[in-house]
Amino acid sequence: MNTPNPELSPMRRPVTLADVDLFGPGAPEQWYAAYEILHREAPVHRLPGEGPTPDKDAFILTKYDDIALVVRDPVRFPPLMSLGLRQLNESGVPPEEVPNINTMMASMMTLRPTDALYRSHRQELTDPWVGPGASRNTEMITGHVNDLIGNWIDNDPGEVEFISEFARPLPQRVMNSILGFPQEDIALVEKWGAAQVAAFVHGEGHRNQLNEEQTREQFEALNEFADYVQAHIEDRRRRPKDDMITFLTQVTYQALGRKLTDLEINGIVYAMVIGGLETTQYAIEEQAQLLCERDGVFDAVKQDRSRLRHFTEEGMRLRSPTQGLSTRITTQDEVFQGVAVPAGSQLHLRWAAGNIDEAEFECPHELKLDRKAVSRHLTFSQGPRVCPGAHLSRLEQLIAWDRLLDRIDHLEYAPGNTFLHQPGIMLGTLELKLRFTKAV
């Protein structure tokens, strides 16, 4: 990871295992140095008393095989969210009456409380828009990419703040178009999207816990978003359009044999926003950094677009947008890398560390445009719970770089970059100043 000014971080570069802290202030600047130590000395790293209850521990998994094993088996290693849904449903309280629950969780109580319904939910409700059916959005995405490039391609000198002028607004525009939100509402949706991921940015520790005041502010914003979405749902029921919200108001969910309620639609929209903005933004801006840093890659991909998919996949592997999440629980005693992990332990899956595991990837820190099985990285997870929007994100990245390479002949860093990152568990560079040569 490019950190030319690590002294700006309040955390010093880790040298020993005792120095490793993946969650403290300034940790993003030191993550990749920490992964080297964890791989070497503690590929299964215990966090005493930080499990789901104070009498249980958490364990950080950093090896590819361990993480892949866990994510491919949601029965043996159930997601925390699934356990929470089970408890909510067993309580007998209707979703609309559960206190302090966002609309996504409320909708999941009825639409996808089991693994079978999870699969049906994806196949019937989201895949047509952001899954394998995402290609329907190709023309729309291309239009947004062209418009955004057009806003700065004629800058003199040829410089751009790439995140605010391209990487961030692209997935925002795309998601607004899919859902049917007006483009002039991007600032509002961005505000509410930030509230959705507040815990992953400002939360403490591996469980991303917000304090009471932060939680109150989060739910105030989320309630505003729920009201906004509800107004769009009511409008689409009266005046159908060609967008995902209209589709959700009309579709019959075959798995349950009925139409969706307004609350269920609201929750699906919530999930689309939380999953559709951050990952793609961070992937694109980190790929821009790789093009600036890795000699020959820009020209190789520009001259041979058949290598573009390898570039974007390698970019996501090398610079994972979401570095890790504490998402799974052990249902039985396990052993990872010779370390005993008791039943009831919480697992923090460190995708980014698994993605540079030399036991899985030859020369893991190299960007190889001929790497075999290039998409086997963990960035979107794997198995039955793979990210529902992976197809859409990949499509956005490919179109973005295809058009950028058409319009630009050279790319490098402009002066003034610090390469500092936001706090939390996502690899989010705060700003990225680039210098480019416009294609003639």
Short mmCIF file of C-alpha atoms in Angstrom, two decimals:
data_model
loop_
_atom_site.label_atom_id
_atom_site.label_comp_id
_atom_site.label_asym_id
_atom_site.label_seq_id
_atom_site.Cartn_x
_atom_site.Cartn_y
_atom_site.Cartn_z
CA MET A 1 0.00 0.00 0.00
CA ASN A 2 1.35 3.43 -0.91
CA THR A 3 2.08 5.26 2.35
CA PRO A 4 4.87 7.73 1.57
CA ASN A 5 4.09 9.67 4.74
CA PRO A 6 3.57 7.01 7.44
CA GLU A 7 4.75 9.51 10.03
CA LEU A 8 1.41 11.28 9.58
CA SER A 9 -0.29 8.27 11.14
CA PRO A 10 -0.69 8.26 14.93
CA MET A 11 0.23 4.55 14.86
CA ARG A 12 3.85 3.59 14.26
CA ARG A 13 4.79 0.89 11.79
CA PRO A 14 4.54 -2.52 13.48
CA VAL A 15 7.80 -4.39 13.91
CA THR A 16 6.77 -7.21 16.23
CA LEU A 17 3.52 -9.06 16.86
CA ALA A 18 3.01 -6.99 20.00
CA ASP A 19 2.85 -3.88 17.78
CA VAL A 20 0.03 -5.21 15.59
CA ASP A 21 -3.30 -3.42 15.97
CA LEU A 22 -5.64 -3.61 12.99
CA PHE A 23 -8.33 -1.43 14.56
CA GLY A 24 -6.69 1.50 16.37
CA PRO A 25 -6.32 5.12 15.19
CA GLY A 26 -4.09 5.30 12.14
CA ALA A 27 -4.21 1.53 11.54
CA PRO A 28 -5.05 1.77 7.80
CA GLU A 29 -1.61 3.25 7.10
CA GLN A 30 0.03 0.18 8.64
CA TRP A 31 -2.29 -2.68 7.63
CA TYR A 32 -0.10 -4.32 5.03
CA ALA A 33 2.95 -4.25 7.27
CA ALA A 34 0.82 -5.89 9.95
CA TYR A 35 -0.33 -8.63 7.57
CA GLU A 36 3.27 -9.71 6.96
CA ILE A 37 3.75 -10.16 10.70
CA LEU A 38 0.45 -11.99 11.18
CA HIS A 39 1.16 -14.38 8.31
CA ARG A 40 4.58 -15.12 9.73
CA GLU A 41 3.87 -15.27 13.45
CA ALA A 42 0.12 -15.49 14.14
CA PRO A 43 -2.04 -16.46 11.13
CA VAL A 44 -4.78 -17.17 13.68
CA HIS A 45 -4.61 -14.26 16.10
CA ARG A 46 -6.63 -14.43 19.33
CA LEU A 47 -8.46 -11.40 20.74
CA PRO A 48 -9.20 -12.39 24.37
CA GLY A 49 -12.70 -11.60 25.62
CA GLU A 50 -13.77 -9.98 22.33
CA GLY A 51 -16.17 -12.69 21.19
CA PRO A 52 -19.96 -12.38 20.96
CA THR A 53 -20.12 -12.47 24.78
CA PRO A 54 -17.44 -11.44 27.31
CA ASP A 55 -16.66 -15.07 28.14
CA LYS A 56 -15.80 -15.84 24.50
CA ASP A 57 -12.84 -14.86 22.36
CA ALA A 58 -12.49 -13.61 18.81
CA PHE A 59 -9.89 -14.81 16.32
CA ILE A 60 -8.45 -12.98 13.32
CA LEU A 61 -7.99 -15.32 10.34
CA THR A 62 -5.46 -14.15 7.75
CA LYS A 63 -4.76 -17.25 5.62
CA TYR A 64 -6.62 -17.70 2.35
CA ASP A 65 -7.58 -21.35 2.89
CA ASP A 66 -9.00 -20.69 6.36
CA ILE A 67 -11.11 -17.76 5.21
CA ALA A 68 -12.34 -19.60 2.11
CA LEU A 69 -13.32 -22.60 4.24
CA VAL A 70 -15.37 -20.42 6.56
CA VAL A 71 -17.24 -18.38 3.95
CA ARG A 72 -18.14 -21.44 1.89
CA ASP A 73 -19.92 -23.11 4.82
CA PRO A 74 -22.63 -20.88 6.38
CA VAL A 75 -24.02 -23.83 8.35
CA ARG A 76 -20.82 -24.71 10.15
CA PHE A 77 -19.84 -21.03 10.38
CA PRO A 78 -23.13 -19.08 10.40
CA PRO A 79 -23.14 -15.33 9.82
CA LEU A 80 -23.87 -13.26 12.91
CA MET A 81 -26.72 -11.64 11.01
CA SER A 82 -28.38 -15.02 10.47
CA LEU A 83 -28.24 -15.77 14.18
CA GLY A 84 -29.68 -12.35 14.93
CA LEU A 85 -32.53 -12.90 12.49
CA ARG A 86 -33.33 -16.24 14.09
CA GLN A 87 -33.53 -14.63 17.52
CA LEU A 88 -35.73 -11.82 16.23
CA ASN A 89 -38.13 -14.23 14.57
CA GLU A 90 -38.25 -16.47 17.63
CA SER A 91 -39.20 -13.44 19.73
CA GLY A 92 -42.50 -13.23 17.88
CA VAL A 93 -42.32 -9.43 17.61
CA PRO A 94 -43.41 -8.17 14.15
CA PRO A 95 -40.56 -6.52 12.18
CA GLU A 96 -42.22 -3.11 12.23
CA GLU A 97 -42.35 -3.18 16.05
CA VAL A 98 -38.73 -4.20 16.75
CA PRO A 99 -36.91 -1.25 18.36
CA ASN A 100 -33.64 0.09 16.91
CA ILE A 101 -33.70 -2.04 13.78
CA ASN A 102 -32.94 -0.70 10.32
CA THR A 103 -35.21 -1.46 7.39
CA MET A 104 -32.75 -3.92 5.86
CA MET A 105 -32.80 -6.14 8.94
CA ALA A 106 -36.56 -5.75 9.24
CA SER A 107 -37.06 -6.91 5.66
CA MET A 108 -34.67 -9.82 6.12
CA MET A 109 -36.83 -11.15 8.97
CA THR A 110 -39.53 -12.05 6.46
CA LEU A 111 -37.76 -12.26 3.09
CA ARG A 112 -34.57 -14.20 3.84
CA PRO A 113 -34.37 -15.62 7.37
CA THR A 114 -33.02 -18.99 6.10
CA ASP A 115 -30.29 -20.04 3.67
CA ALA A 116 -32.91 -21.29 1.20
CA LEU A 117 -34.77 -17.97 1.26
CA TYR A 118 -31.47 -16.10 1.04
CA ARG A 119 -30.84 -17.83 -2.30
CA SER A 120 -34.38 -17.14 -3.50
CA HIS A 121 -34.11 -13.49 -2.46
CA ARG A 122 -31.02 -13.06 -4.60
CA GLN A 123 -32.30 -14.98 -7.61
CA GLU A 124 -35.73 -13.37 -7.71
CA LEU A 125 -35.29 -9.87 -6.33
CA THR A 126 -31.73 -8.55 -6.78
CA ASP A 127 -29.96 -10.64 -9.44
CA PRO A 128 -32.04 -9.14 -12.27
CA TRP A 129 -30.58 -5.72 -11.43
CA VAL A 130 -27.16 -6.09 -9.78
CA GLY A 131 -26.33 -9.79 -10.22
CA PRO A 132 -25.94 -11.71 -13.49
CA GLY A 133 -28.59 -9.41 -14.95
CA ALA A 134 -26.43 -6.34 -14.32
CA SER A 135 -25.49 -6.16 -18.02
CA ARG A 136 -28.84 -4.46 -18.57
CA ASN A 137 -27.13 -1.40 -17.04
CA THR A 138 -24.22 -1.25 -19.52
CA GLU A 139 -25.48 1.68 -21.58
CA MET A 140 -26.49 3.64 -18.51
CA ILE A 141 -23.13 3.11 -16.79
CA THR A 142 -21.26 4.07 -19.95
CA GLY A 143 -23.23 7.31 -20.14
CA HIS A 144 -22.34 8.25 -16.57
CA VAL A 145 -18.67 7.39 -17.14
CA ASN A 146 -18.54 9.57 -20.24
CA ASP A 147 -20.26 12.47 -18.51
CA LEU A 148 -17.91 12.37 -15.53
CA ILE A 149 -14.79 12.21 -17.69
CA GLY A 150 -16.16 15.08 -19.75
CA ASN A 151 -16.27 17.27 -16.64
CA TRP A 152 -12.46 17.33 -16.31
CA ILE A 153 -10.76 15.88 -19.38
CA ASP A 154 -10.12 19.38 -20.80
CA ASN A 155 -8.63 20.75 -17.56
CA ASP A 156 -5.52 22.87 -18.14
CA PRO A 157 -3.22 21.71 -16.68
CA GLY A 158 -4.39 18.10 -16.95
CA GLU A 159 -5.06 17.42 -13.30
CA VAL A 160 -8.03 16.03 -11.39
CA GLU A 161 -8.98 15.12 -7.84
CA PHE A 162 -9.94 11.66 -8.95
CA ILE A 163 -12.09 10.55 -6.01
CA SER A 164 -14.51 13.46 -5.86
CA GLU A 165 -14.59 13.92 -9.63
CA PHE A 166 -14.90 10.30 -10.71
CA ALA A 167 -14.48 7.33 -8.35
CA ARG A 168 -17.10 8.46 -5.81
CA PRO A 169 -19.83 9.94 -8.05
CA LEU A 170 -19.81 7.05 -10.54
CA PRO A 171 -21.34 4.36 -8.25
CA GLN A 172 -23.59 7.02 -6.73
CA ARG A 173 -25.00 7.94 -10.13
CA VAL A 174 -25.33 4.30 -11.13
CA MET A 175 -27.21 3.30 -8.00
CA ASN A 176 -29.52 6.31 -8.25
CA SER A 177 -30.32 5.32 -11.83
CA ILE A 178 -31.00 1.68 -10.94
CA LEU A 179 -33.27 2.56 -8.03
CA GLY A 180 -34.92 5.48 -9.81
CA PHE A 181 -33.76 8.27 -7.51
CA PRO A 182 -33.24 11.69 -9.13
CA GLN A 183 -29.58 12.45 -9.82
CA GLU A 184 -29.99 15.79 -8.06
CA ASP A 185 -30.57 13.83 -4.84
CA ILE A 186 -27.06 12.34 -4.86
CA ALA A 187 -25.91 14.50 -1.96
CA LEU A 188 -28.81 13.27 0.16
CA VAL A 189 -28.26 9.63 -0.73
CA GLU A 190 -24.54 10.05 -0.02
CA LYS A 191 -25.40 11.41 3.44
CA TRP A 192 -27.67 8.47 4.17
CA GLY A 193 -25.17 6.01 2.71
CA ALA A 194 -22.56 7.40 5.10
CA ALA A 195 -24.96 6.78 7.97
CA GLN A 196 -25.40 3.18 6.88
CA VAL A 197 -21.65 2.48 7.02
CA ALA A 198 -20.96 4.68 10.06
CA ALA A 199 -20.06 1.69 12.21
CA PHE A 200 -17.55 0.44 9.65
CA VAL A 201 -15.84 3.84 9.60
CA HIS A 202 -16.18 5.18 13.13
CA GLY A 203 -16.94 2.04 15.16
CA GLU A 204 -14.51 0.77 17.78
CA GLY A 205 -12.65 -2.52 17.60
CA HIS A 206 -13.21 -5.49 15.34
CA ARG A 207 -16.96 -5.38 16.06
CA ASN A 208 -17.22 -1.79 14.82
CA GLN A 209 -19.22 -0.61 17.82
CA LEU A 210 -20.68 2.89 17.87
CA ASN A 211 -21.29 4.77 21.10
CA GLU A 212 -24.75 5.85 22.20
CA GLU A 213 -24.56 9.31 20.63
CA GLN A 214 -23.24 7.95 17.34
CA THR A 215 -26.00 5.35 17.27
CA ARG A 216 -28.66 7.98 17.90
CA GLU A 217 -27.33 10.15 15.07
CA GLN A 218 -27.15 7.14 12.77
CA PHE A 219 -30.77 6.17 13.32
CA GLU A 220 -31.95 9.74 12.85
CA ALA A 221 -30.37 9.72 9.40
CA LEU A 222 -31.62 6.22 8.61
CA ASN A 223 -35.17 7.21 9.54
CA GLU A 224 -34.91 10.11 7.10
CA PHE A 225 -33.76 7.69 4.41
CA ALA A 226 -36.61 5.28 5.16
CA ASP A 227 -39.12 8.14 4.74
CA TYR A 228 -37.45 9.15 1.47
CA VAL A 229 -37.60 5.61 0.10
CA GLN A 230 -41.20 5.20 1.27
CA ALA A 231 -42.21 8.25 -0.75
CA HIS A 232 -40.62 6.71 -3.85
CA ILE A 233 -42.36 3.38 -3.22
CA GLU A 234 -45.74 5.08 -2.99
CA ASP A 235 -45.00 7.07 -6.14
CA ARG A 236 -44.04 3.93 -8.12
CA ARG A 237 -47.20 2.14 -7.06
CA ARG A 238 -49.15 5.04 -8.58
CA ARG A 239 -46.82 5.79 -11.50
CA PRO A 240 -44.63 2.84 -12.55
CA LYS A 241 -41.27 3.55 -14.19
CA ASP A 242 -38.40 1.49 -15.57
CA ASP A 243 -36.43 1.13 -12.34
CA MET A 244 -35.77 -1.35 -9.56
CA ILE A 245 -38.23 0.16 -7.09
CA THR A 246 -41.04 -0.19 -9.62
CA PHE A 247 -39.98 -3.79 -10.22
CA LEU A 248 -40.10 -4.50 -6.48
CA THR A 249 -43.60 -3.05 -6.19
CA GLN A 250 -44.85 -5.33 -8.98
CA VAL A 251 -42.94 -8.61 -8.60
CA THR A 252 -44.45 -11.68 -6.96
CA TYR A 253 -41.87 -13.26 -4.67
CA GLN A 254 -42.32 -16.89 -5.69
CA ALA A 255 -40.49 -18.25 -2.64
CA LEU A 256 -43.29 -16.89 -0.44
CA GLY A 257 -46.04 -16.76 -3.05
CA ARG A 258 -46.93 -13.10 -2.53
CA LYS A 259 -46.13 -9.47 -3.34
CA LEU A 260 -43.69 -7.48 -1.23
CA THR A 261 -44.72 -5.10 1.52
CA ASP A 262 -43.52 -1.50 1.58
CA LEU A 263 -41.24 -2.29 4.53
CA GLU A 264 -39.66 -5.19 2.64
CA ILE A 265 -39.04 -3.04 -0.42
CA ASN A 266 -37.56 -0.33 1.79
CA GLY A 267 -35.14 -2.86 3.25
CA ILE A 268 -34.03 -4.12 -0.15
CA VAL A 269 -33.33 -0.56 -1.25
CA TYR A 270 -31.31 -0.04 1.94
CA ALA A 271 -29.21 -3.10 1.07
CA MET A 272 -28.64 -1.85 -2.48
CA VAL A 273 -27.27 1.47 -1.23
CA ILE A 274 -25.05 0.03 1.49
CA GLY A 275 -23.56 -2.47 -0.94
CA GLY A 276 -23.46 -0.38 -4.09
CA LEU A 277 -21.39 2.69 -3.25
CA GLU A 278 -18.31 2.14 -1.11
CA THR A 279 -16.70 -0.98 -2.60
CA THR A 280 -16.72 0.26 -6.19
CA GLN A 281 -15.44 3.71 -5.24
CA TYR A 282 -12.47 2.33 -3.33
CA ALA A 283 -11.70 -0.29 -5.97
CA ILE A 284 -11.51 2.29 -8.77
CA GLU A 285 -9.39 4.80 -6.86
CA GLU A 286 -6.93 2.14 -5.69
CA GLN A 287 -6.66 0.85 -9.27
CA ALA A 288 -5.72 4.37 -10.33
CA GLN A 289 -2.93 4.30 -7.76
CA LEU A 290 -1.69 0.97 -9.07
CA LEU A 291 -1.54 2.39 -12.59
CA CYS A 292 0.61 5.22 -11.27
CA GLU A 293 2.90 2.93 -9.28
CA ARG A 294 3.39 -0.18 -11.41
CA ASP A 295 5.61 0.48 -14.41
CA GLY A 296 4.25 -0.67 -17.74
CA VAL A 297 0.78 -1.67 -16.56
CA PHE A 298 -1.01 1.41 -17.93
CA ASP A 299 0.44 0.95 -21.42
CA ALA A 300 -0.08 -2.83 -21.38
CA VAL A 301 -3.77 -2.54 -20.54
CA LYS A 302 -4.36 0.45 -22.82
CA GLN A 303 -2.89 -1.40 -25.79
CA ASP A 304 -4.62 -4.72 -25.07
CA ARG A 305 -8.07 -4.39 -23.51
CA SER A 306 -8.37 -8.16 -23.20
CA ARG A 307 -6.10 -7.69 -20.16
CA LEU A 308 -8.43 -5.20 -18.52
CA ARG A 309 -10.36 -7.81 -16.53
CA HIS A 310 -7.10 -9.20 -15.15
CA PHE A 311 -6.10 -5.69 -14.13
CA THR A 312 -9.30 -4.92 -12.23
CA GLU A 313 -9.33 -8.32 -10.51
CA GLU A 314 -5.68 -8.00 -9.50
CA GLY A 315 -6.40 -4.47 -8.29
CA MET A 316 -9.15 -5.74 -6.01
CA ARG A 317 -6.91 -8.53 -4.76
CA LEU A 318 -3.96 -6.26 -4.00
CA ARG A 319 -6.02 -3.42 -2.50
CA SER A 320 -9.15 -4.99 -1.05
CA PRO A 321 -11.83 -2.29 -0.60
CA THR A 322 -13.22 -3.99 2.52
CA GLN A 323 -10.24 -5.24 4.46
CA GLY A 324 -12.06 -7.50 6.89
CA LEU A 325 -15.26 -8.15 8.84
CA SER A 326 -16.20 -10.00 12.02
CA THR A 327 -19.08 -11.83 10.41
CA ARG A 328 -18.98 -15.51 11.42
CA ILE A 329 -19.37 -17.70 14.53
CA THR A 330 -18.01 -21.21 15.13
CA THR A 331 -20.73 -23.76 15.93
CA GLN A 332 -18.23 -26.42 17.01
CA ASP A 333 -14.63 -26.63 18.19
CA GLU A 334 -12.31 -25.93 15.28
CA VAL A 335 -8.58 -25.93 14.55
CA PHE A 336 -7.04 -23.41 12.18
CA GLN A 337 -3.31 -23.52 11.46
CA GLY A 338 -2.85 -25.67 14.55
CA VAL A 339 -4.67 -23.19 16.78
CA ALA A 340 -7.70 -24.45 18.74
CA VAL A 341 -10.75 -22.23 18.27
CA PRO A 342 -13.62 -23.16 20.62
CA ALA A 343 -17.27 -23.31 19.64
CA GLY A 344 -19.00 -19.96 20.06
CA SER A 345 -15.94 -17.92 19.03
CA GLN A 346 -16.26 -14.95 16.71
CA LEU A 347 -14.18 -14.94 13.55
CA HIS A 348 -12.75 -11.80 12.01
CA LEU A 349 -12.11 -12.69 8.38
CA ARG A 350 -9.28 -10.54 7.06
CA TRP A 351 -9.98 -10.66 3.34
CA ALA A 352 -7.09 -8.35 2.46
CA ALA A 353 -4.53 -10.53 4.22
CA GLY A 354 -5.90 -13.67 2.57
CA ASN A 355 -5.62 -11.95 -0.79
CA ILE A 356 -1.84 -11.60 -0.41
CA ASP A 357 -1.22 -15.03 1.09
CA GLU A 358 1.86 -16.41 -0.67
CA ALA A 359 0.60 -19.95 -0.05
CA GLU A 360 -2.25 -19.20 -2.48
CA PHE A 361 -0.86 -16.51 -4.79
CA GLU A 362 2.56 -16.77 -6.39
CA CYS A 363 4.44 -13.48 -5.91
CA PRO A 364 1.39 -12.11 -4.08
CA HIS A 365 2.47 -8.45 -4.12
CA GLU A 366 2.96 -8.39 -7.89
CA LEU A 367 0.25 -7.23 -10.25
CA LYS A 368 0.26 -10.06 -12.80
CA LEU A 369 -1.82 -9.56 -15.94
CA ASP A 370 -1.51 -13.26 -16.71
CA ARG A 371 -2.38 -14.67 -13.28
CA LYS A 372 -4.46 -17.84 -13.57
CA ALA A 373 -7.94 -18.01 -11.99
CA VAL A 374 -7.57 -14.31 -11.38
CA SER A 375 -11.03 -13.86 -9.82
CA ARG A 376 -10.51 -16.35 -7.00
CA HIS A 377 -9.63 -13.57 -4.56
CA LEU A 378 -11.74 -12.97 -1.46
CA THR A 379 -12.74 -9.36 -2.08
CA PHE A 380 -16.40 -10.24 -2.70
CA SER A 381 -16.25 -13.26 -0.37
CA GLN A 382 -16.96 -16.71 -1.84
CA GLY A 383 -19.55 -19.45 -1.66
CA PRO A 384 -23.31 -19.05 -1.20
CA ARG A 385 -22.93 -15.66 0.50
CA VAL A 386 -20.78 -14.02 -2.16
CA CYS A 387 -21.56 -10.29 -2.52
CA PRO A 388 -24.87 -9.89 -4.41
CA GLY A 389 -23.59 -6.80 -6.23
CA ALA A 390 -20.27 -8.27 -7.40
CA HIS A 391 -21.44 -8.42 -11.03
CA LEU A 392 -22.48 -4.78 -11.02
CA SER A 393 -19.27 -3.58 -9.37
CA ARG A 394 -17.14 -5.51 -11.84
CA LEU A 395 -19.13 -4.08 -14.75
CA GLU A 396 -18.67 -0.52 -13.46
CA GLN A 397 -14.94 -1.02 -13.06
CA LEU A 398 -14.48 -2.49 -16.53
CA ILE A 399 -16.50 0.22 -18.27
CA ALA A 400 -14.81 2.96 -16.24
CA TRP A 401 -11.29 1.90 -17.17
CA ASP A 402 -12.13 1.07 -20.77
CA ARG A 403 -13.40 4.60 -21.31
CA LEU A 404 -10.65 6.22 -19.20
CA LEU A 405 -7.99 4.42 -21.23
CA ASP A 406 -9.66 5.68 -24.41
CA ARG A 407 -9.46 9.28 -23.20
CA ILE A 408 -6.06 9.31 -21.45
CA ASP A 409 -2.57 8.55 -22.79
CA HIS A 410 -0.67 8.89 -19.53
CA LEU A 411 -1.44 8.90 -15.80
CA GLU A 412 0.71 9.82 -12.81
CA TYR A 413 0.43 11.31 -9.35
CA ALA A 414 0.03 15.07 -9.14
CA PRO A 415 1.84 16.92 -6.34
CA GLY A 416 0.26 17.20 -2.91
CA ASN A 417 -0.93 13.64 -2.15
CA THR A 418 -0.62 12.36 1.42
CA PHE A 419 -2.25 8.97 0.76
CA LEU A 420 -3.95 9.06 4.14
CA HIS A 421 -6.99 6.84 4.59
CA GLN A 422 -10.28 7.11 6.41
CA PRO A 423 -10.60 5.18 9.68
CA GLY A 424 -12.47 1.90 9.91
CA ILE A 425 -12.23 -1.32 7.93
CA MET A 426 -12.47 0.00 4.36
CA LEU A 427 -9.43 1.04 2.33
CA GLY A 428 -10.62 4.54 1.57
CA THR A 429 -8.03 7.09 0.47
CA LEU A 430 -9.23 10.54 1.50
CA GLU A 431 -8.12 12.26 -1.71
CA LEU A 432 -6.19 11.39 -4.86
CA LYS A 433 -4.67 14.07 -7.05
CA LEU A 434 -3.76 12.79 -10.51
CA ARG A 435 -2.00 14.30 -13.50
CA PHE A 436 -3.00 13.01 -16.93
CA THR A 437 -2.27 13.52 -20.60
CA LYS A 438 -5.40 13.71 -22.71
CA ALA A 439 -5.52 11.31 -25.63
CA VAL A 440 -5.33 13.00 -29.02
#
